[in-house]
Coordinates of C-alpha atoms and ligand atoms in Angstrom, one line a residue:
M1 CA 132.8 98.0 121.9
K2 CA 134.4 100.5 119.6
R3 CA 131.8 102.3 117.6
S4 CA 132.6 102.1 113.9
L5 CA 132.6 105.2 111.6
T6 CA 129.3 106.3 110.1
L7 CA 128.7 105.8 106.4
F8 CA 128.8 109.6 105.8
T9 CA 132.3 109.9 107.5
R10 CA 133.6 106.9 105.6
L11 CA 132.4 108.3 102.2
L12 CA 133.8 111.7 103.0
L13 CA 137.2 110.2 104.1
A14 CA 137.3 108.0 101.0
F15 CA 136.7 111.0 98.7
L16 CA 139.3 113.1 100.5
L17 CA 141.8 110.3 100.4
V18 CA 141.4 110.0 96.6
M19 CA 141.9 113.8 96.3
L20 CA 145.0 113.7 98.5
V21 CA 146.5 110.8 96.5
S22 CA 145.9 112.6 93.3
T23 CA 147.4 115.9 94.6
L24 CA 150.5 114.1 95.8
S25 CA 151.0 112.1 92.6
N26 CA 150.5 115.4 90.7
Y27 CA 153.3 116.9 92.9
V28 CA 155.6 114.0 92.4
A29 CA 155.0 114.0 88.6
M30 CA 155.7 117.7 88.5
E31 CA 159.0 117.3 90.4
A32 CA 160.1 114.4 88.1
F33 CA 159.0 115.7 84.7
S34 CA 159.1 119.5 84.8
P35 CA 163.0 119.7 84.6
V36 CA 163.1 117.2 81.8
F37 CA 160.5 119.2 79.8
L38 CA 162.1 122.5 80.6
N39 CA 165.5 121.3 79.3
Y40 CA 163.8 120.0 76.2
H41 CA 162.1 123.4 75.5
L42 CA 165.3 125.3 76.2
R43 CA 167.2 123.2 73.7
H44 CA 164.6 123.7 71.0
T45 CA 164.1 127.4 71.4
H46 CA 166.2 129.8 69.2
T47 CA 166.5 132.5 71.8
S48 CA 167.7 130.1 74.5
A49 CA 171.0 129.7 72.6
S50 CA 171.8 133.3 73.5
L51 CA 171.3 132.6 77.2
T52 CA 174.4 132.0 79.3
A53 CA 174.7 128.9 81.4
D54 CA 174.1 131.0 84.6
T55 CA 170.9 132.5 83.3
Q56 CA 169.7 129.1 82.2
A57 CA 170.5 127.8 85.8
E58 CA 168.6 130.7 87.3
L59 CA 165.7 130.1 84.9
R60 CA 165.5 126.5 86.0
V61 CA 165.4 127.3 89.7
A62 CA 162.8 130.0 89.2
H63 CA 160.7 127.7 87.1
Q64 CA 161.0 124.9 89.7
R65 CA 159.8 127.3 92.4
A66 CA 156.9 128.6 90.3
M67 CA 155.8 125.0 89.6
R68 CA 155.9 124.1 93.2
Q69 CA 153.9 127.1 94.3
A70 CA 151.4 126.6 91.5
T71 CA 151.0 122.9 92.5
L72 CA 150.6 123.8 96.1
W73 CA 147.9 126.4 95.5
G74 CA 146.3 124.2 92.9
G75 CA 146.3 121.4 95.4
I76 CA 144.7 123.6 98.1
V77 CA 142.0 124.9 95.8
S78 CA 141.2 121.5 94.4
L79 CA 141.2 119.9 97.9
L80 CA 138.7 122.6 99.1
A81 CA 136.5 122.1 96.0
A82 CA 136.7 118.3 96.3
G83 CA 136.0 118.5 100.1
F84 CA 132.8 120.5 99.4
V85 CA 131.6 118.2 96.6
S86 CA 132.5 115.1 98.6
Y87 CA 130.5 116.5 101.5
V88 CA 127.4 117.2 99.3
V89 CA 127.7 113.7 97.6
S90 CA 128.3 111.8 100.8
S91 CA 125.4 113.4 102.5
R92 CA 123.1 112.8 99.5
I93 CA 123.9 109.1 99.8
A94 CA 124.1 108.8 103.6
R95 CA 121.0 110.8 104.4
P96 CA 118.4 108.6 102.7
I97 CA 120.1 105.5 104.1
K98 CA 119.8 106.9 107.6
Q99 CA 116.2 107.7 107.0
M100 CA 115.6 104.1 105.8
Q101 CA 117.2 102.8 108.9
R102 CA 114.9 104.9 111.1
A103 CA 111.9 104.0 109.0
S104 CA 112.6 100.2 109.1
R105 CA 113.0 100.4 112.9
H106 CA 109.7 102.2 113.0
I107 CA 108.1 99.5 110.8
A108 CA 109.6 96.8 113.0
E109 CA 107.9 98.4 116.0
G110 CA 104.5 98.0 114.2
H111 CA 104.0 101.4 112.6
Y112 CA 103.2 100.0 109.2
Q113 CA 101.8 103.3 107.8
Q114 CA 105.4 104.6 107.7
R115 CA 106.5 105.6 104.1
L116 CA 109.8 106.9 102.8
S117 CA 110.5 109.7 100.4
L118 CA 111.6 108.5 97.0
A119 CA 113.8 111.6 96.4
A120 CA 117.1 109.7 96.5
P121 CA 119.7 108.8 93.9
G122 CA 119.3 105.6 91.7
E123 CA 119.3 102.3 93.5
I124 CA 118.7 104.0 96.9
A125 CA 115.3 105.3 95.5
D126 CA 114.6 101.7 94.3
L127 CA 115.4 100.4 97.8
A128 CA 113.1 103.0 99.3
K129 CA 110.3 102.0 96.9
D130 CA 110.8 98.3 98.0
L131 CA 110.7 99.3 101.6
N132 CA 107.5 101.2 101.0
N133 CA 106.0 98.2 99.2
M134 CA 107.0 96.0 102.2
A135 CA 105.4 98.4 104.6
A136 CA 102.2 98.5 102.5
T137 CA 102.0 94.6 102.5
L138 CA 102.5 94.5 106.2
E139 CA 99.9 97.2 106.7
S140 CA 97.3 95.3 104.7
S141 CA 98.1 91.9 106.3
E142 CA 97.8 93.6 109.7
A143 CA 94.4 95.1 108.7
R144 CA 93.3 91.6 107.5
R145 CA 94.5 90.1 110.8
V146 CA 92.5 92.7 112.8
A147 CA 89.5 92.1 110.5
L148 CA 89.8 88.4 111.0
I149 CA 89.7 88.7 114.8
G150 CA 86.6 90.9 114.4
N151 CA 85.0 88.4 112.1
V152 CA 85.7 85.4 114.3
A153 CA 84.4 87.3 117.4
H154 CA 81.3 88.2 115.4
E155 CA 80.8 84.6 114.3
F156 CA 80.9 83.4 117.9
R157 CA 78.7 86.1 119.3
T158 CA 75.5 85.1 117.6
P159 CA 75.3 81.5 118.8
L160 CA 76.7 82.4 122.2
S161 CA 74.1 85.1 122.8
S162 CA 71.4 82.8 121.6
L163 CA 72.5 80.1 124.0
H164 CA 72.8 82.7 126.7
G165 CA 69.1 83.6 126.1
Y166 CA 68.0 80.0 126.3
V167 CA 69.9 79.4 129.6
E168 CA 68.6 82.6 131.1
G169 CA 65.0 81.7 130.0
L170 CA 65.4 78.2 131.6
E171 CA 66.8 79.7 134.8
D172 CA 64.0 82.3 135.1
G173 CA 61.4 79.7 134.3
L174 CA 60.4 81.4 131.1
F175 CA 61.0 78.1 129.2
K176 CA 60.6 74.5 130.2
P177 CA 63.4 72.2 129.2
T178 CA 61.3 70.7 126.4
P179 CA 62.8 68.7 123.6
G180 CA 62.3 71.7 121.3
V181 CA 64.2 74.1 123.6
L182 CA 67.0 71.5 124.1
S183 CA 67.4 70.8 120.4
A184 CA 67.6 74.6 119.7
C185 CA 70.4 74.7 122.3
K186 CA 72.0 71.8 120.6
R187 CA 71.8 73.5 117.3
Q188 CA 73.7 76.5 118.6
L189 CA 76.3 74.3 120.2
G190 CA 76.7 72.4 116.9
R191 CA 77.2 75.8 115.2
L192 CA 79.9 76.7 117.7
E193 CA 81.6 73.3 117.2
R194 CA 81.5 73.8 113.4
L195 CA 83.1 77.2 113.8
V196 CA 85.9 75.8 115.9
D197 CA 86.4 73.0 113.4
D198 CA 86.4 75.4 110.4
L199 CA 88.9 77.7 112.2
S200 CA 91.3 74.9 113.0
F201 CA 91.0 73.5 109.4
L202 CA 91.7 76.9 108.0
S203 CA 94.7 77.4 110.2
R204 CA 96.1 74.0 109.2
V205 CA 95.5 74.8 105.5
E206 CA 97.0 78.2 105.7
S207 CA 100.1 77.1 107.6
N208 CA 100.6 74.3 105.0
A209 CA 100.7 71.8 107.8
E210 CA 100.4 68.9 105.4
P211 CA 102.7 68.8 102.4
L212 CA 101.3 68.6 98.9
Q213 CA 101.0 65.1 97.4
V214 CA 101.3 66.0 93.8
Q215 CA 100.8 63.2 91.3
A216 CA 99.3 62.4 87.9
T217 CA 95.6 62.7 88.6
P218 CA 93.0 61.6 86.0
V219 CA 90.5 64.5 85.4
K220 CA 87.6 62.2 84.6
A221 CA 87.9 60.3 87.9
L222 CA 88.0 63.7 89.8
L223 CA 84.8 65.0 88.1
E224 CA 83.0 61.7 88.4
G225 CA 83.9 61.4 92.1
V226 CA 82.5 64.8 92.8
S227 CA 79.4 64.3 90.7
E228 CA 78.6 61.0 92.4
T229 CA 78.9 62.5 95.8
F230 CA 76.6 65.4 95.0
Q231 CA 74.0 63.6 92.9
P232 CA 71.7 62.7 95.8
R233 CA 71.8 66.2 97.2
F234 CA 71.0 67.7 93.8
Q235 CA 68.1 65.3 93.3
A236 CA 66.7 66.1 96.7
K237 CA 66.8 69.9 96.0
G238 CA 65.5 69.5 92.4
V239 CA 68.6 71.0 90.8
R240 CA 69.9 69.5 87.6
L241 CA 73.6 68.4 87.6
E242 CA 75.2 68.5 84.2
L243 CA 78.5 66.7 83.9
R244 CA 80.6 67.1 80.8
R245 CA 83.4 64.5 80.8
P246 CA 86.8 65.4 79.4
E247 CA 88.7 63.4 76.9
E248 CA 89.7 59.9 78.2
G249 CA 93.3 59.9 79.5
T250 CA 93.6 63.6 80.4
S251 CA 95.4 64.0 83.6
V252 CA 96.7 66.9 85.7
L253 CA 99.7 67.2 87.9
A254 CA 97.9 67.8 91.2
D255 CA 97.2 66.7 94.7
P256 CA 94.0 64.7 94.2
L257 CA 92.5 65.2 97.7
R258 CA 93.0 68.9 97.6
T259 CA 91.7 69.3 94.1
L260 CA 88.7 67.3 95.2
Q261 CA 88.2 69.6 98.1
V262 CA 88.3 72.6 95.8
L263 CA 85.7 71.1 93.5
T264 CA 83.6 70.0 96.5
N265 CA 83.6 73.6 97.9
L266 CA 82.6 75.1 94.5
M267 CA 79.9 72.5 94.0
A268 CA 78.5 72.9 97.5
N269 CA 78.2 76.7 96.9
A270 CA 76.6 76.2 93.4
L271 CA 74.0 73.9 95.0
R272 CA 73.4 76.2 97.9
Y273 CA 72.8 79.3 95.8
T274 CA 70.8 77.7 93.0
P275 CA 67.1 77.4 93.5
P276 CA 65.1 74.2 92.6
G277 CA 64.7 73.9 88.8
G278 CA 68.1 75.4 88.2
T279 CA 71.2 73.8 86.6
V280 CA 74.8 73.4 87.7
S281 CA 77.3 72.4 85.0
L282 CA 80.6 70.8 85.9
W283 CA 83.3 70.2 83.2
A284 CA 87.0 70.4 82.5
E285 CA 88.7 71.3 79.2
L286 CA 92.2 71.6 77.8
D287 CA 93.4 75.2 77.4
P288 CA 94.1 76.2 73.8
D289 CA 97.9 75.7 74.2
G290 CA 97.3 72.2 75.6
R291 CA 99.5 72.8 78.7
R292 CA 96.8 73.3 81.3
V293 CA 93.5 71.9 82.1
S294 CA 90.8 74.2 83.3
F295 CA 88.0 73.1 85.6
H296 CA 84.6 74.9 85.6
V297 CA 81.6 75.0 87.9
R298 CA 78.7 77.1 86.5
D299 CA 75.3 77.6 88.0
T300 CA 72.1 79.3 87.1
G301 CA 71.6 80.5 90.7
S302 CA 71.4 83.8 92.5
G303 CA 74.7 85.2 91.2
I304 CA 77.0 87.5 93.2
D305 CA 76.5 91.2 93.8
P306 CA 79.4 93.2 92.1
N307 CA 80.1 94.8 95.5
D308 CA 80.7 91.4 97.1
L309 CA 82.7 89.9 94.2
P310 CA 86.1 91.3 95.2
H311 CA 85.7 89.9 98.7
I312 CA 84.3 86.5 98.4
F313 CA 87.7 84.8 98.7
T314 CA 88.4 86.6 102.0
R315 CA 88.1 84.5 105.2
F316 CA 84.6 84.5 106.7
Y317 CA 83.2 86.8 104.1
R318 CA 79.6 86.0 103.2
G319 CA 77.7 87.9 100.6
D320 CA 74.2 87.4 102.0
K321 CA 74.5 88.8 105.5
S322 CA 70.9 87.9 106.3
R323 CA 71.4 84.2 105.5
R324 CA 71.1 82.2 108.7
R325 CA 74.2 80.3 109.2
D326 CA 72.8 77.5 111.3
E327 CA 70.4 76.6 108.5
D328 CA 72.9 75.7 105.8
G329 CA 76.2 75.6 107.6
G330 CA 78.3 78.0 105.4
S331 CA 81.2 79.6 107.4
G332 CA 82.5 81.8 104.6
I333 CA 85.8 79.9 104.4
G334 CA 84.9 77.5 101.5
L335 CA 86.3 79.8 98.8
T336 CA 89.3 80.9 100.9
I337 CA 90.3 77.3 101.2
A338 CA 89.6 76.7 97.4
K339 CA 91.8 79.7 96.5
H340 CA 94.6 78.6 98.8
F341 CA 94.6 75.0 97.4
V342 CA 94.5 76.2 93.8
E343 CA 97.3 78.7 94.3
L344 CA 99.4 76.1 96.2
Q345 CA 99.3 74.0 93.1
G346 CA 100.4 76.9 90.9
G347 CA 96.9 77.8 89.6
R348 CA 94.5 80.7 89.8
I349 CA 90.9 80.6 90.7
E350 CA 88.5 83.1 89.0
V351 CA 84.9 84.0 88.9
Q352 CA 82.4 85.6 86.6
S353 CA 79.0 86.4 88.0
Q354 CA 75.8 88.4 87.2
P355 CA 73.3 88.9 90.0
G356 CA 70.1 86.9 89.1
Q357 CA 71.8 85.0 86.3
G358 CA 74.3 82.7 88.0
S359 CA 78.0 82.3 88.7
H360 CA 80.9 80.7 86.9
F361 CA 83.9 79.6 88.9
Y362 CA 87.0 78.2 87.1
F363 CA 90.6 77.4 87.8
S364 CA 93.4 75.6 85.9
L365 CA 96.1 73.1 86.8
V366 CA 99.1 71.9 84.9
R367 CA 98.4 69.1 82.5
Y368 CA 100.3 65.9 83.0
A369 CA 101.6 64.5 79.7
D370 CA 99.2 61.8 78.4
T371 CA 101.9 59.4 77.4
L372 CA 103.4 59.4 80.9
A373 CA 100.0 59.3 82.6
L374 CA 99.2 56.0 80.7
S375 CA 102.4 54.3 81.6
Ligands
LIG401 P1 80.0 80.3 102.4 O1 80.2 79.3 103.5 O2 79.3 81.5 103.0 O3 79.4 79.8 101.2 P2 82.3 80.7 100.8 O4 83.7 81.2 101.1 O5 82.1 79.4 100.1 O6 81.4 80.8 102.1 O7 81.6 81.8 99.9 C1 81.7 83.2 100.2 C2 80.5 84.0 99.7 O8 80.6 84.0 98.2 C3 79.2 83.4 100.0 O9 78.7 83.9 101.2 C4 78.3 83.9 98.8 O10 77.9 85.2 99.1 C5 79.3 84.0 97.7 N1 79.2 82.8 96.8 C6 80.1 81.8 96.6 N2 79.7 80.9 95.7 C7 78.5 81.4 95.2 C8 77.7 81.0 94.1 N3 77.9 79.9 93.4 N4 76.6 81.7 93.9 C9 76.3 82.9 94.5 N5 77.1 83.4 95.5 C10 78.2 82.6 95.8

């Protein structure tokens, strides 16, 4: 296939063509108008009356020649100057584009650390900035992907090596297959099963496998549903559950099941990290502008270390590394799922926490107009 001209050559040719057209039109205009103007000036100059017809004819010929020569040399000089300027301008435009092309190929090959220089004119610099942002986003999502694989491997390693130890012990006759040993093995298997379930749930959630079922959802029913489900577990642990009901008839535009899942995850954490004798408060309130409803879960539990705070919504991140997973079943994906569901519904989840004083998680959803919700 015939290779098309490069951008640089096209720009250069375009500039030169413009220059050529302007020199030619200059020449044509000179040929057409200079005799007319010369005649006009000869008629209106006093001294020209004394010139004979022959002298005037010679003058016209000499003038015409002089004009042609001047136009020719002027044309050559301006073509050279324009050629130089066109070359500089074309290469200033074409060079960064060429660099971008090389960089985007490099990025496509997986070299996400590639960055472009922003020393380019106008919109080209903006484009380079956007390409750099894109590369930075790809770089951080690649880093997250690698970290995720590491985390998943780490999560599997502990129960697997524990099972391995039991099986080896049984094989070498160090243990007898007593109910205690078998139930320890079953606990590790259960933990592996839960990990696999969590992973597949997370992948379904993050790939948005099921579409959102957004509808008018009464806030009171949501809060009461969560509170009823958790009440027995709170009582068993000796943690007080305080429910503040919202105004009757307040609804949000939301997917009820997903919103329930968010509240459930926040409540499960609040219960998990609050010692007996503590209090967990659950409430919802209208934002000052009346357009959104914010949901709150506040506990008087352990609070979150400021170093952990920026990471708690990251998959498999757990603040307390020493906590034994098989005892309370947290996989470090509860908040990831909560954040995903809230953002999917156009909201934002936030947290304020002080170590030793408790945590306060909250998110807001769009309010559904009361009149419509009642109809
Ligand atoms: P996990 O299954 O470990 O609870 P999450 O994603 O739900 O996973 O939470 C991530 C981390 O955030 C937890 O390991 C914990 O350190 C911290 N966290 C979440 N909620 C609370 C809370 N209410 N109080 C204290 N720490 C919390």
